[in-house]
Tab-separated table of C-alpha atoms in Angstrom:
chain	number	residue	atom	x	y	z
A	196	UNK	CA	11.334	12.839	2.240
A	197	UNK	CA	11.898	11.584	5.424
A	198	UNK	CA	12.298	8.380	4.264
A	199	UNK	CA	13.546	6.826	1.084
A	200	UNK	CA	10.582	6.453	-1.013
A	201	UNK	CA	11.637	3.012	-2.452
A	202	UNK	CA	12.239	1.618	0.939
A	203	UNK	CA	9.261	2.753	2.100
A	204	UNK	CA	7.702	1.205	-0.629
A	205	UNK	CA	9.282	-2.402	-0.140
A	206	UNK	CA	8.256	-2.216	3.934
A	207	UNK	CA	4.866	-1.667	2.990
A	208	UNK	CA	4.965	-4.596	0.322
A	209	UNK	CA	6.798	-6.921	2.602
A	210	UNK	CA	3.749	-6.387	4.971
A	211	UNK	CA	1.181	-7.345	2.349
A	212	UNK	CA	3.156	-10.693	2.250
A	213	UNK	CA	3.270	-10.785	6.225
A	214	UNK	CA	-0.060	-10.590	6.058
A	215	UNK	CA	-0.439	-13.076	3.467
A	216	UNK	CA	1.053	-16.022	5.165
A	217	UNK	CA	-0.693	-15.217	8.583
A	218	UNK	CA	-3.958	-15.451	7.107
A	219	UNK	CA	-3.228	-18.748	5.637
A	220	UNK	CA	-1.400	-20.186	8.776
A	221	UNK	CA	-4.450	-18.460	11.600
A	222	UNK	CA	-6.481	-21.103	13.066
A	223	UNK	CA	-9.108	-19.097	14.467
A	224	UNK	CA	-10.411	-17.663	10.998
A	225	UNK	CA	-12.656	-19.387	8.466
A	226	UNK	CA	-11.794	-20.489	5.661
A	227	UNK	CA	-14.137	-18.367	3.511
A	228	UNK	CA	-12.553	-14.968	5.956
A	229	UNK	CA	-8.776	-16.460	4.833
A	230	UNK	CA	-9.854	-15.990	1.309
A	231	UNK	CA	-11.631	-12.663	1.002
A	232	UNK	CA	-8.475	-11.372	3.500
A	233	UNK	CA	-6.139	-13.409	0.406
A	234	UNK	CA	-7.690	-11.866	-2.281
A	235	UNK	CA	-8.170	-8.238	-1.019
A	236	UNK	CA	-4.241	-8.370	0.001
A	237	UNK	CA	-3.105	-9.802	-3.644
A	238	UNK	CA	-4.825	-6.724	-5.245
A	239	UNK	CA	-2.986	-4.439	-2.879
A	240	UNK	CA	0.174	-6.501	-3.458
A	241	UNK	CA	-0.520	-5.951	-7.454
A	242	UNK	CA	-1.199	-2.637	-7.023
A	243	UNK	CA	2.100	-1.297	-5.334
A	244	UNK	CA	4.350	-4.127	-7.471
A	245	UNK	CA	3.430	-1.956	-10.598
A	246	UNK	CA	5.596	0.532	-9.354
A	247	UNK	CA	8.797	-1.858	-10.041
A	248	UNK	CA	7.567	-2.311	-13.774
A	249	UNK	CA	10.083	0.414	-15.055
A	250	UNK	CA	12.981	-1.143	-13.469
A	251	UNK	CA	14.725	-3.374	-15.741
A	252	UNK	CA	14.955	-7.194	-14.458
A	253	UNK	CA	13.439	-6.448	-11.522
A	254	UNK	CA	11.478	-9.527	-10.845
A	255	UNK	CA	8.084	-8.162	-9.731
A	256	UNK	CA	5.978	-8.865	-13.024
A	257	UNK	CA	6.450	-11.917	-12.565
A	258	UNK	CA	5.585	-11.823	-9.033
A	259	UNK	CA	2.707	-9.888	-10.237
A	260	UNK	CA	1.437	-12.819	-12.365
A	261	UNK	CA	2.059	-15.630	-10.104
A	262	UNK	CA	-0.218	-13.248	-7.615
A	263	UNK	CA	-2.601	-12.662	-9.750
A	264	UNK	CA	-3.002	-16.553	-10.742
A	265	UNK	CA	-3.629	-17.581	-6.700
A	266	UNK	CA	-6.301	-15.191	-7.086
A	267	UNK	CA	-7.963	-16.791	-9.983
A	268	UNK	CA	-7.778	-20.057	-8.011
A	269	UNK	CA	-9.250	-18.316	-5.430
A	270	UNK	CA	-12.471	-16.283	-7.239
A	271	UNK	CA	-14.843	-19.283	-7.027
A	272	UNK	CA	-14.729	-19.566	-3.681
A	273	UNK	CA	-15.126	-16.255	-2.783
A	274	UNK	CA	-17.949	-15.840	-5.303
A	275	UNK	CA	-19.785	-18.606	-3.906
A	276	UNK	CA	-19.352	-17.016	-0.380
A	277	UNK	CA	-20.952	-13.957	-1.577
A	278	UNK	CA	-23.298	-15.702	-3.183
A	279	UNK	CA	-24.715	-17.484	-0.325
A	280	UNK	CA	-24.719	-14.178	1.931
A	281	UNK	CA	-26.422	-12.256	-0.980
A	282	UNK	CA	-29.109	-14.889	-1.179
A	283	UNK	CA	-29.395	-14.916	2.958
A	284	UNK	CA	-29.449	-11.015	2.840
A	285	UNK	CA	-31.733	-10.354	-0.206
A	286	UNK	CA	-33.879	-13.603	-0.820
A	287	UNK	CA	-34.452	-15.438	1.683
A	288	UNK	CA	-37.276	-12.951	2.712
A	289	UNK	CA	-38.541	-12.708	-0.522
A	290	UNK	CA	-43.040	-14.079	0.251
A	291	UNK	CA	-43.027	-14.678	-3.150
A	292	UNK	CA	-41.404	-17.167	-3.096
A	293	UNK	CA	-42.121	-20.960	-1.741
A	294	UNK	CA	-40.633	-21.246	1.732
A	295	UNK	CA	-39.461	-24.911	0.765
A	296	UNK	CA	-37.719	-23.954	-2.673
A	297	UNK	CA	-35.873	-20.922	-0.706
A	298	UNK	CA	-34.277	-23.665	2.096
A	299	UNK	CA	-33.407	-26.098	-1.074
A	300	UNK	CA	-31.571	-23.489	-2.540
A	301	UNK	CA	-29.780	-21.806	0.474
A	302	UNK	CA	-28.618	-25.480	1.207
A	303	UNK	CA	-27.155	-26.306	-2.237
A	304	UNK	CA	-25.298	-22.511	-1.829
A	305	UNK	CA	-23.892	-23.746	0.925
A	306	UNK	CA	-22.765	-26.590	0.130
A	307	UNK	CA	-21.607	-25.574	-3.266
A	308	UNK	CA	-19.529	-23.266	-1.039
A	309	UNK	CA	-18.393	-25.797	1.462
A	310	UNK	CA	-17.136	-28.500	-1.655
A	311	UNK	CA	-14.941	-24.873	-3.191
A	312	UNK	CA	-13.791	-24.269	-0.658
A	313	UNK	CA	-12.473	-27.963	0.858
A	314	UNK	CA	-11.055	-29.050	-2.701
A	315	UNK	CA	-9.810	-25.569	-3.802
A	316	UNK	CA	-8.272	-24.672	-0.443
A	317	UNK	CA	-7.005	-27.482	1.845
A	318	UNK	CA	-7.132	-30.280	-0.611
A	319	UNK	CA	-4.680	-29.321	-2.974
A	320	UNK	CA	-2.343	-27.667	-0.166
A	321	UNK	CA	-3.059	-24.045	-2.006
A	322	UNK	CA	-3.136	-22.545	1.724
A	323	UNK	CA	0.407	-24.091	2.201
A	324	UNK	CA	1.525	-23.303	-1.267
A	325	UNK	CA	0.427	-19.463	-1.189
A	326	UNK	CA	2.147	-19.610	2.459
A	327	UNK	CA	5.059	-20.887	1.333
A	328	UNK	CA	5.417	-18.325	-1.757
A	329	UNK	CA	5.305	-15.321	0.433
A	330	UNK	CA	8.256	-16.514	2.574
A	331	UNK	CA	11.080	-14.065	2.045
A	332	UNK	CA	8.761	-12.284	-0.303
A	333	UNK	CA	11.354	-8.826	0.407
A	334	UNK	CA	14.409	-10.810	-0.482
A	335	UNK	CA	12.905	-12.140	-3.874
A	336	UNK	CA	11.954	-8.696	-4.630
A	337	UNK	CA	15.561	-6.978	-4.170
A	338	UNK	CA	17.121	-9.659	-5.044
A	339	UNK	CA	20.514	-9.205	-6.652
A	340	UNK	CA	20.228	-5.359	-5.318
A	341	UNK	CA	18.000	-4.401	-7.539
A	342	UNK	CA	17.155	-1.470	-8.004
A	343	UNK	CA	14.715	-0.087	-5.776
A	344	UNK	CA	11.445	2.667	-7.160
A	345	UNK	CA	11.779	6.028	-6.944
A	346	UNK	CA	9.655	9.058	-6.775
A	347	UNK	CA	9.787	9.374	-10.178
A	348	UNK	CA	8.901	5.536	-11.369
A	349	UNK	CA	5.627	5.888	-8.529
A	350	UNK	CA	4.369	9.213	-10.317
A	351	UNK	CA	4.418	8.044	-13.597
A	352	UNK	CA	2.553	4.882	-12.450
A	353	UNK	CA	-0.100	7.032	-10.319
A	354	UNK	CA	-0.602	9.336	-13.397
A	355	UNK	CA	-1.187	6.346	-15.678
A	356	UNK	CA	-3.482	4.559	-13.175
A	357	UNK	CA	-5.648	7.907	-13.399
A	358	UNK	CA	-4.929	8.096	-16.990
A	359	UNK	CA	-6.613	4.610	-17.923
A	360	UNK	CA	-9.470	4.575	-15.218
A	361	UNK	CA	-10.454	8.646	-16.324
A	362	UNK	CA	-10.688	7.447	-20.200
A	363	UNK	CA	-12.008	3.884	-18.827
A	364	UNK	CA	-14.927	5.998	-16.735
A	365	UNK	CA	-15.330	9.361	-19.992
A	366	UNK	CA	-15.665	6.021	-22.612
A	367	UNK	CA	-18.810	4.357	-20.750
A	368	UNK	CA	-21.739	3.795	-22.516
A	369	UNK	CA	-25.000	5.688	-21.313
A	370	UNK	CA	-26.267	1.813	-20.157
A	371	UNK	CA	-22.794	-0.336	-18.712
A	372	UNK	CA	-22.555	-3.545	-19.287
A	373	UNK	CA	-22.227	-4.922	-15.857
A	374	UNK	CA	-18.554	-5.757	-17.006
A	375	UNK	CA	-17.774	-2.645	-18.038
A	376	UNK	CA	-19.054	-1.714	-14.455
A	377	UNK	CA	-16.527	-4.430	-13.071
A	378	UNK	CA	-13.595	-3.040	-15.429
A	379	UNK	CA	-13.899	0.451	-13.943
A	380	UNK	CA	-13.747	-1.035	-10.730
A	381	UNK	CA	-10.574	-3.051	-11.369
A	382	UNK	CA	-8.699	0.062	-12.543
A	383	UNK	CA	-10.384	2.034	-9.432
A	384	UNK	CA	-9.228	-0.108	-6.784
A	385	UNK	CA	-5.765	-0.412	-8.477
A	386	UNK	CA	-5.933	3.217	-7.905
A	387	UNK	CA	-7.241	3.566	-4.069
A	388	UNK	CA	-4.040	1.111	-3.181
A	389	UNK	CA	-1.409	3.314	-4.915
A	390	UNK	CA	-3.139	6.582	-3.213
A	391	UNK	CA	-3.349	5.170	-0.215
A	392	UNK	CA	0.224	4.199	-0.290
A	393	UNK	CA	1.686	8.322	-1.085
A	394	UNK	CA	-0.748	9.732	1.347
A	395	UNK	CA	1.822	10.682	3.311
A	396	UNK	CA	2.824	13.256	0.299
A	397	UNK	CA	-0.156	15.258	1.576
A	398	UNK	CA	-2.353	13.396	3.858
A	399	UNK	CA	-5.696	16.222	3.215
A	400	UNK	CA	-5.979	15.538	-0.338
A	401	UNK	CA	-5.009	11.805	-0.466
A	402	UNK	CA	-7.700	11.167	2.290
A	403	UNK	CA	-10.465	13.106	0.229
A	404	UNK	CA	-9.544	10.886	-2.713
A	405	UNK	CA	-9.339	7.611	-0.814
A	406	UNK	CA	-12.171	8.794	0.828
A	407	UNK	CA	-14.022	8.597	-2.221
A	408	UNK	CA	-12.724	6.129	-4.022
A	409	UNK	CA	-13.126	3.651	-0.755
A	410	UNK	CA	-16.948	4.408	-1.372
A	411	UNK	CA	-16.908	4.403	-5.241
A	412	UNK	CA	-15.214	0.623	-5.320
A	413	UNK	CA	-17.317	-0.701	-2.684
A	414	UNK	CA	-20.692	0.353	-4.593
A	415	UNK	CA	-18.717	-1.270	-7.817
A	416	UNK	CA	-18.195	-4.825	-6.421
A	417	UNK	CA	-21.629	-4.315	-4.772
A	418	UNK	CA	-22.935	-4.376	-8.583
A	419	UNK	CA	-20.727	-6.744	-9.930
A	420	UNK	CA	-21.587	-9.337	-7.104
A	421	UNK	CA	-25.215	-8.521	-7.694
A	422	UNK	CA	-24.835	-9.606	-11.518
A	423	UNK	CA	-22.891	-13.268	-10.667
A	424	UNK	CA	-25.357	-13.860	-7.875
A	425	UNK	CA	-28.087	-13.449	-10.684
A	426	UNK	CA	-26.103	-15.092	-13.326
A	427	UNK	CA	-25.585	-18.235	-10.722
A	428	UNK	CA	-29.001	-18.492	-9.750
A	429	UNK	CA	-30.296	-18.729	-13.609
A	430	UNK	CA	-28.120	-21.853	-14.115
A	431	UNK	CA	-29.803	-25.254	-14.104
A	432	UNK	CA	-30.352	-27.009	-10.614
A	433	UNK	CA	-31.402	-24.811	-7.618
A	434	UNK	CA	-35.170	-25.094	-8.169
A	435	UNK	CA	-36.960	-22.223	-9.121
A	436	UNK	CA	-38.974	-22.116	-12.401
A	437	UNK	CA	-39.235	-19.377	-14.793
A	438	UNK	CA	-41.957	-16.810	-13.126
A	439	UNK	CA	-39.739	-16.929	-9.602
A	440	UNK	CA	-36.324	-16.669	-11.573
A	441	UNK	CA	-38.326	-13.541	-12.854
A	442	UNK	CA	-38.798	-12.629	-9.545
A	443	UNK	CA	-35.894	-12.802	-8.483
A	444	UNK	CA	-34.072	-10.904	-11.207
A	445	UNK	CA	-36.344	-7.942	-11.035
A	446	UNK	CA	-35.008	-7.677	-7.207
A	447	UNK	CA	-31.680	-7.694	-8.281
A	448	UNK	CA	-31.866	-5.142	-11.398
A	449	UNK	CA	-33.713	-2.832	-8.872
A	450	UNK	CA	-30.801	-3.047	-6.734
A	451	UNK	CA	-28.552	-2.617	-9.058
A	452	UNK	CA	-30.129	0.366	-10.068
A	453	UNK	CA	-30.540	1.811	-6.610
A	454	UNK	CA	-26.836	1.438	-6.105
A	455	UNK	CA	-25.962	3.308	-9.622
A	456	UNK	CA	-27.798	6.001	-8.618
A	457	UNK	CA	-25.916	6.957	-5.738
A	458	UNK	CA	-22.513	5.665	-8.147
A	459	UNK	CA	-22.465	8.231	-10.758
A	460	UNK	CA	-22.425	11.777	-8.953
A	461	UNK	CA	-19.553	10.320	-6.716
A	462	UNK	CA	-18.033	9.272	-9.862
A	463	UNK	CA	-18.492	12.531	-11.403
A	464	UNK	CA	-17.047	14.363	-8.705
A	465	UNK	CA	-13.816	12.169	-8.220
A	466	UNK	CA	-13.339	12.398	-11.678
A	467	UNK	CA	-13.639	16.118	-11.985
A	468	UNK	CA	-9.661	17.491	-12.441
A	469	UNK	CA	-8.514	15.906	-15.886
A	470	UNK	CA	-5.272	13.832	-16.073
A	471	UNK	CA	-3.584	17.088	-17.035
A	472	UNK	CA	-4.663	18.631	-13.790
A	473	UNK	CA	-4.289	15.706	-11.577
A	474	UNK	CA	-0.669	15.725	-12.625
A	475	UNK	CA	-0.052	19.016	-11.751
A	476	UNK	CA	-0.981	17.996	-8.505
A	477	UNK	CA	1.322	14.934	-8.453
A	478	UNK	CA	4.095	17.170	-9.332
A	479	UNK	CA	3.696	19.309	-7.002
A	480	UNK	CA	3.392	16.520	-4.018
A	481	UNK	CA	6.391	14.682	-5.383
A	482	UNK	CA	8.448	18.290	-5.898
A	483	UNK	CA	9.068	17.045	-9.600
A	484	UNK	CA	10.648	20.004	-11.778
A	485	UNK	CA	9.135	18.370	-14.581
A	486	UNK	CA	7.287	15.443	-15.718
A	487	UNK	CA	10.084	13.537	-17.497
């Protein structure tokens, strides 16, 4: 390889964490853009730190947890920012329902959003704090010289990542649960950062899969953020009585459905070559003589 795998691998990291602190120090981005770019670079970030979780003492799980924890802090606020452009998108239209009820509500989404978003962002520092944590993010995570991942440690991740999400996808019941739906999706976009990262090993097939699994994830969080819109608006307090909330949940199942249509054959076809098979592959990128 043209270039050290492992070094590669702690460039592309130490960008992630670039990235990171921009977004939290850029003044000409809103607040609610600063979070969905936080989150969306903390899964990445997850996603390629799993390939230091074979290294002894190598201090990236618990750089993976303290990640993972500013993105719990974080969910709310992107949820209620989806939220509110779900309800703009899909229900403010709605001539069913009362002109005056669908302003009411759009205003307490919004400002539901704006109050997350002040106290759980700028009012306890977390912008600062998450800005802070990144700094020297590539000397915490060689600190000591630690070891760095080889080719080896990143294949045996990729083929687990498959592994889990290809039993994860086989073992769903003929109805999902919508978070079953939202399970598949973690282990799926877990998977599209860790491909996307080897595509160099051979950009054709890595494209096709990224390709698809780009699509697949998208259609996944398009469900799952269809479900906690619905599950908000049946909580107490944004106005509409029992016959609209009907209403308003038969637009979202048929949604849902719609999207799951399209879902399964693209699931179907990315999951067509069995772990077995998709190793073979792997091997053959990484030029492994075996799988040990």
């Amino acid at each position: 390889m043209v270039q050290n795998i492992g070094n590669r691998l702690v460039q592309a990291i130490s960008h992630q964490a670039e990235k990171a602190g921009y977004f939290c120090a850029a003044e000409n981005i809103s607040a609610n853009q600063k979070v969905h770019e936080l989150r969306r670079g903390f899964k990445r970030l997850r996603a390629l730190l799993r390939f230091f979780i074979e290294i002894p003492d190598n201090p990236a799980v618990q750089l993976q947890v303290d990640i993972r924890n500013f993105g719990k802090l974080l969910a709310p606020l992107r949820e209620s920012a989806v939220n509110l452009d779900l309800f703009e998108l899909e229900i403010a239209g709605n001539r069913l329902l009362s002109e005056k009820k669908i302003r009411n509500a759009r205003e307490m989404l919004a400002e539901k959003n704006k109050s997350l978003v002040e106290r759980g962002f700028w009012e306890n520092n977390l912008h600062n704090t998450i800005r802070t944590f990144f700094d020297g993010f590539e000397t915490i995570l060689t600190v000591n010289n630690s070891e760095l991942s080889g080719k080896i440690h990143i294949y045996r991740e990729v083929s687990r990542t498959y592994f889990t999400s290809f039993n994860l996808y086989r073992q769903l019941p003929a109805d999902p649960h919508p978070e079953e739906w939202h399970e598949l999706r973690k282990k799926l976009k877990r998977m599209w950062y860790q491909l996307d990262f080897i595509r160099f090993l051979h950009p054709r097939y890595f494209k096709m899969k990224t390709d698809q699994l780009n699509k697949i994830t998208d259609q996944l969080g398009d469900d799952h953020d269809l479900y906690v819109f619905a599950e908000d608006l049946s909580g107490e307090g944004h106005g509409f009585n029992e016959e609209e909330l009907q209403i308003i949940k038969n637009q979202i199942e048929n949604l849902r459905e719609l999207n799951q249509l399209k879902l399964q054959p693209r699931l179907k076809q990315f999951f067509s070559a069995p772990p077995l098979e998709f190793d073979q592959k792997l091997e053959r990128f990484f030029k492994l003589n075996s799988r040990t």
